[in-house]
């Protein structure tokens, strides 16, 4: 048998969510018992638990599980990390890319761990500003680097499909620490993430 990933959901939470989502559908003017909607509360209950699974995950633990001693003092940049989150004000998605850089101080982590840290904090109800700082702090606390920088560019559905209905606005947030407080280091990072070396 090939690879099989089993998804697990908290039974009690799922049951409670199903009942509440049924109620929500009816309050919105729908008929929660019609054929197309019968299983929707259950699907939604599972989708929302998936999208908020970060509450049960520990970013520091993930980095510490793959921490290697290495004498590198060059900037390490992981750019274009896909990101999907939910805004805590409207529970509508915001999505985009995270760019992360750090200058090690004797310790590095696996590149995939950096991407997983983004998911840990993105899979919660969030504001983009806090998400940016939380990612930075997790790297700072676990690797104690000489500097760390995080830039996130995202589109917010709560702005695009409701409210001001601005389809093309991208929100950019950033957080810098240590060496990245210096202009030269920060500029190098920003230059690296804005150039496309694959062309
Ligand atoms: Zn919002």
Coordinates of C-alpha atoms and ligand atoms in Angstrom, one line a residue:
X1 CA 0.0 0.0 0.0
X2 CA 1.2 3.5 -0.9
X3 CA 1.4 6.5 1.3
X4 CA -1.7 7.4 3.2
X5 CA -2.1 10.5 5.3
X6 CA -4.8 10.3 7.8
X7 CA -6.5 13.4 8.9
X8 CA -7.7 13.5 12.5
X9 CA -10.3 15.9 14.0
X10 CA -11.3 16.4 17.5
X11 CA -14.7 14.7 17.8
X12 CA -16.3 16.9 20.4
X13 CA -15.2 20.1 18.6
X14 CA -16.4 18.8 15.2
X15 CA -19.8 17.8 16.6
X16 CA -20.3 21.2 18.3
X17 CA -19.2 23.1 15.1
X18 CA -21.6 21.1 12.9
X19 CA -24.6 22.1 15.1
X20 CA -23.5 25.7 15.1
X21 CA -22.8 25.9 11.4
X22 CA -26.2 24.4 10.6
X23 CA -27.7 27.2 12.6
X24 CA -25.6 29.7 10.8
X25 CA -26.7 28.5 7.4
X26 CA -30.4 28.8 8.5
X27 CA -29.8 32.2 9.9
X28 CA -28.3 33.3 6.6
X29 CA -31.6 32.4 4.9
X30 CA -30.5 29.0 3.6
X31 CA -32.2 25.6 4.2
X32 CA -29.5 23.5 5.9
X33 CA -31.4 20.3 5.2
X34 CA -31.4 20.7 1.4
X35 CA -29.4 18.1 -0.5
X36 CA -26.4 20.2 -1.5
X37 CA -25.9 21.5 2.1
X38 CA -26.5 18.4 4.1
X39 CA -22.8 17.7 4.6
X40 CA -21.6 21.3 4.4
X41 CA -21.6 21.9 8.2
X42 CA -19.4 18.9 8.6
X43 CA -17.0 19.9 5.8
X44 CA -16.8 23.4 7.1
X45 CA -16.2 22.1 10.6
X46 CA -13.2 20.1 9.3
X47 CA -12.0 22.8 7.0
X48 CA -11.9 25.4 9.9
X49 CA -10.1 23.0 12.2
X50 CA -7.6 22.4 9.4
X51 CA -7.1 26.2 8.9
X52 CA -6.6 26.8 12.6
X53 CA -4.5 23.7 13.4
X54 CA -1.6 26.1 14.3
X55 CA -3.0 26.5 17.8
X56 CA -1.9 22.9 18.5
X57 CA 1.6 23.3 17.1
X58 CA 4.7 24.7 18.6
X59 CA 7.0 26.6 16.2
X60 CA 10.0 26.6 18.6
X61 CA 9.8 22.8 19.0
X62 CA 9.7 22.4 15.2
X63 CA 12.9 24.5 14.7
X64 CA 14.6 22.8 17.7
X65 CA 13.9 19.4 16.2
X66 CA 16.2 20.2 13.3
X67 CA 18.9 22.5 14.7
X68 CA 22.4 22.1 13.4
X69 CA 25.7 23.6 14.4
X70 CA 27.3 25.4 11.4
X71 CA 29.9 28.1 11.1
X72 CA 28.2 30.2 8.5
X73 CA 28.0 33.9 8.8
X74 CA 26.3 34.7 5.5
X75 CA 22.7 35.7 5.1
X76 CA 20.3 32.8 4.5
X77 CA 17.2 33.8 2.6
X78 CA 14.1 31.7 2.0
X79 CA 11.8 33.6 -0.3
X80 CA 8.3 33.1 -1.8
X81 CA 7.0 30.9 0.9
X82 CA 3.3 30.4 0.2
X83 CA 1.0 31.6 2.9
X84 CA -2.7 31.1 3.7
X85 CA -4.3 32.6 6.8
X86 CA -7.5 33.9 8.1
X87 CA -8.1 37.5 9.2
X88 CA -9.4 37.6 12.7
X89 CA -11.8 40.4 12.1
X90 CA -13.8 38.8 9.4
X91 CA -12.6 35.2 9.3
X92 CA -12.0 35.6 5.6
X93 CA -8.7 34.4 4.0
X94 CA -5.7 36.5 3.4
X95 CA -2.9 34.9 1.3
X96 CA 0.4 35.7 -0.3
X97 CA 4.1 35.1 0.3
X98 CA 6.6 35.3 3.1
X99 CA 10.2 36.1 2.7
X100 CA 12.5 35.2 5.6
X101 CA 16.2 35.8 6.1
X102 CA 18.6 35.3 9.0
X103 CA 22.3 35.5 9.7
X104 CA 23.3 32.5 11.8
X105 CA 25.3 32.7 15.0
X106 CA 26.6 29.1 15.0
X107 CA 23.2 27.5 14.5
X108 CA 21.1 26.8 11.4
X109 CA 17.8 24.9 10.8
X110 CA 16.4 23.0 7.9
X111 CA 14.9 25.1 5.2
X112 CA 11.6 23.2 5.3
X113 CA 11.4 24.1 9.0
X114 CA 11.4 27.8 8.2
X115 CA 8.4 27.2 5.8
X116 CA 6.6 25.1 8.5
X117 CA 7.0 27.9 11.0
X118 CA 5.1 30.1 8.6
X119 CA 2.2 27.6 8.6
X120 CA 2.2 27.2 12.4
X121 CA 1.4 30.9 12.8
X122 CA -0.6 31.4 9.6
X123 CA -3.1 28.6 10.5
X124 CA -4.7 30.6 13.2
X125 CA -7.0 33.7 13.3
X126 CA -4.5 36.4 12.5
X127 CA -3.6 39.9 11.6
X128 CA -0.7 40.2 9.1
X129 CA 1.3 42.4 11.4
X130 CA 1.3 40.0 14.3
X131 CA 2.0 37.0 12.0
X132 CA 5.1 38.8 10.8
X133 CA 6.4 39.4 14.2
X134 CA 5.6 35.9 15.5
X135 CA 7.6 34.3 12.8
X136 CA 10.5 36.6 13.5
X137 CA 10.4 35.9 17.2
X138 CA 10.3 32.1 16.8
X139 CA 13.5 32.2 14.7
X140 CA 15.1 34.7 17.1
X141 CA 14.3 32.6 20.2
X142 CA 15.4 29.3 18.8
X143 CA 18.5 30.1 16.7
X144 CA 19.7 33.2 18.4
X145 CA 20.9 34.6 15.1
X146 CA 22.9 37.7 14.5
X147 CA 19.9 39.1 12.7
X148 CA 16.5 38.1 11.3
X149 CA 14.2 39.7 8.9
X150 CA 10.6 38.8 7.7
X151 CA 8.6 40.4 4.9
X152 CA 5.1 39.3 4.1
X153 CA 3.1 40.4 1.1
X154 CA -0.6 39.4 1.1
X155 CA -4.0 40.0 -0.4
X156 CA -6.9 40.2 2.0
X157 CA -10.3 38.9 0.8
X158 CA -12.0 41.0 3.4
X159 CA -10.8 44.0 1.4
X160 CA -11.4 42.5 -2.0
X161 CA -14.9 41.1 -1.8
X162 CA -16.4 43.3 0.8
X163 CA -15.8 46.7 2.4
X164 CA -13.6 48.9 0.2
X165 CA -13.6 46.3 -2.6
X166 CA -10.0 47.0 -3.7
X167 CA -9.1 44.0 -5.9
X168 CA -5.4 44.7 -6.4
X169 CA -4.1 46.1 -3.2
X170 CA -1.3 44.1 -1.6
X171 CA -0.5 44.7 2.0
X172 CA 3.2 44.5 2.9
X173 CA 4.4 44.1 6.5
X174 CA 8.0 43.6 7.8
X175 CA 9.8 42.9 11.0
X176 CA 13.6 43.2 11.5
X177 CA 15.9 42.4 14.4
X178 CA 19.6 42.6 15.1
X179 CA 21.8 43.1 12.1
X180 CA 18.8 43.8 10.0
X181 CA 18.2 47.0 11.8
X182 CA 21.1 48.3 9.8
X183 CA 20.3 49.8 6.5
X184 CA 22.9 47.9 4.5
X185 CA 21.9 44.5 5.7
X186 CA 18.2 45.3 5.3
X187 CA 18.8 46.6 1.7
X188 CA 20.7 43.5 0.7
X189 CA 17.8 41.3 2.0
X190 CA 15.2 43.4 0.2
X191 CA 17.2 43.4 -3.0
X192 CA 17.5 39.6 -2.8
X193 CA 13.8 39.0 -2.5
X194 CA 12.9 41.5 -5.2
X195 CA 15.2 40.0 -7.9
X196 CA 14.3 36.8 -9.8
X197 CA 17.5 34.8 -10.1
X198 CA 15.8 32.0 -12.1
X199 CA 15.6 34.1 -15.2
Ligands
LIG1 ZN1 -10.5 41.3 7.7

